[in-house]
Amino acid sequence: MPWFAGYPREKIKWYPTIDLEKCVKCGMCMNCGQKVYRWTEEGPVVAQPYKCVVGCSTCATLCQGNAITFPDREKLRDLYRKEGIWAKVKKELLKEGKLNPEE
Ligand code: SF4
Ligand code: SF4
């Protein structure tokens, strides 16, 4: 399914920020399957921010340096409400047969 059923990913400011002063170079962030991070001599950098899965914060949980932060989740909730995301996602899920029309 496309991002938010067609809502442009680049318009959603959801991606990690690294505080390299806190980073202990544990490498856990490199486990992100979306290839958001790239390793450099200084440590990890957020190379492809818009590949981050909106709402995910797994790397921050795994980060041993507590160096990764994300924007305020409340802003994300506002966006869901304002844009009527669920109505769009529901349509897509029904089309893909992932949702029972009775529900
Ligand atoms: S939040 Fe999830 S998708 Fe985004 S960079 Fe971290 S692990 Fe990857
Ligand atoms: S997970 Fe955190 S501490 Fe570990 S390398 Fe990545 S940013 Fe640094």
PDB file of N, CA, C and O in Angstrom, residues 9-15 50 54 70-72 75-76 79:
ATOM      1  N   ARG A   9       4.745  10.952   1.234  1.00  0.00           N
ATOM      2  CA  ARG A   9       5.641  10.665   2.362  1.00  0.00           C
ATOM      3  C   ARG A   9       6.496  11.871   2.734  1.00  0.00           C
ATOM      4  O   ARG A   9       6.758  12.126   3.912  1.00  0.00           O
ATOM      5  N   GLU A  10       6.953  12.620   1.739  1.00  0.00           N
ATOM      6  CA  GLU A  10       7.843  13.754   1.984  1.00  0.00           C
ATOM      7  C   GLU A  10       7.164  14.869   2.787  1.00  0.00           C
ATOM      8  O   GLU A  10       7.831  15.756   3.305  1.00  0.00           O
ATOM      9  N   LYS A  11       5.849  14.814   2.869  1.00  0.00           N
ATOM     10  CA  LYS A  11       5.145  15.856   3.627  1.00  0.00           C
ATOM     11  C   LYS A  11       5.010  15.488   5.106  1.00  0.00           C
ATOM     12  O   LYS A  11       4.491  16.258   5.897  1.00  0.00           O
ATOM     13  N   ILE A  12       5.472  14.277   5.447  1.00  0.00           N
ATOM     14  CA  ILE A  12       5.359  13.831   6.843  1.00  0.00           C
ATOM     15  C   ILE A  12       6.742  13.867   7.494  1.00  0.00           C
ATOM     16  O   ILE A  12       7.633  13.107   7.112  1.00  0.00           O
ATOM     17  N   LYS A  13       6.882  14.762   8.457  1.00  0.00           N
ATOM     18  CA  LYS A  13       8.193  14.942   9.107  1.00  0.00           C
ATOM     19  C   LYS A  13       8.383  13.894  10.205  1.00  0.00           C
ATOM     20  O   LYS A  13       8.358  14.208  11.397  1.00  0.00           O
ATOM     21  N   TRP A  14       8.546  12.667   9.796  1.00  0.00           N
ATOM     22  CA  TRP A  14       8.800  11.586  10.762  1.00  0.00           C
ATOM     23  C   TRP A  14      10.045  10.805  10.345  1.00  0.00           C
ATOM     24  O   TRP A  14      10.034  10.089   9.346  1.00  0.00           O
ATOM     25  N   TYR A  15      11.102  11.032  11.091  1.00  0.00           N
ATOM     26  CA  TYR A  15      12.359  10.304  10.869  1.00  0.00           C
ATOM     27  C   TYR A  15      13.264  10.538  12.073  1.00  0.00           C
ATOM     28  O   TYR A  15      13.053  11.482  12.855  1.00  0.00           O
ATOM     29  N   TYR A  50      13.297   9.727   4.589  1.00  0.00           N
ATOM     30  CA  TYR A  50      11.909   9.461   4.177  1.00  0.00           C
ATOM     31  C   TYR A  50      11.645   7.979   3.878  1.00  0.00           C
ATOM     32  O   TYR A  50      10.560   7.610   3.471  1.00  0.00           O
ATOM     33  N   VAL A  54       6.641   5.577   8.918  1.00  0.00           N
ATOM     34  CA  VAL A  54       5.948   6.576   9.740  1.00  0.00           C
ATOM     35  C   VAL A  54       5.380   5.925  10.999  1.00  0.00           C
ATOM     36  O   VAL A  54       4.649   4.941  10.927  1.00  0.00           O
ATOM     37  N   PHE A  70      12.750  11.231  17.985  1.00  0.00           N
ATOM     38  CA  PHE A  70      11.753  11.406  16.913  1.00  0.00           C
ATOM     39  C   PHE A  70      10.893  12.627  17.219  1.00  0.00           C
ATOM     40  O   PHE A  70      10.839  13.062  18.371  1.00  0.00           O
ATOM     41  N   PRO A  71      10.193  13.144  16.201  1.00  0.00           N
ATOM     42  CA  PRO A  71       9.307  14.285  16.469  1.00  0.00           C
ATOM     43  C   PRO A  71       8.174  13.895  17.426  1.00  0.00           C
ATOM     44  O   PRO A  71       7.954  12.709  17.700  1.00  0.00           O
ATOM     45  N   ASP A  72       7.455  14.889  17.872  1.00  0.00           N
ATOM     46  CA  ASP A  72       6.328  14.688  18.771  1.00  0.00           C
ATOM     47  C   ASP A  72       5.251  13.840  18.081  1.00  0.00           C
ATOM     48  O   ASP A  72       4.769  14.193  17.003  1.00  0.00           O
ATOM     49  N   LYS A  75       1.796  15.279  16.849  1.00  0.00           N
ATOM     50  CA  LYS A  75       1.660  15.933  15.539  1.00  0.00           C
ATOM     51  C   LYS A  75       1.223  14.909  14.484  1.00  0.00           C
ATOM     52  O   LYS A  75       0.476  15.215  13.565  1.00  0.00           O
ATOM     53  N   LEU A  76       1.732  13.707  14.655  1.00  0.00           N
ATOM     54  CA  LEU A  76       1.365  12.627  13.746  1.00  0.00           C
ATOM     55  C   LEU A  76      -0.116  12.286  13.910  1.00  0.00           C
ATOM     56  O   LEU A  76      -0.847  12.103  12.938  1.00  0.00           O
ATOM     57  N   LEU A  79      -2.216  14.796  12.212  1.00  0.00           N
ATOM     58  CA  LEU A  79      -2.226  14.602  10.763  1.00  0.00           C
ATOM     59  C   LEU A  79      -3.219  13.500  10.361  1.00  0.00           C
ATOM     60  O   LEU A  79      -4.001  13.658   9.415  1.00  0.00           O
TER      61      LEU A  79
END
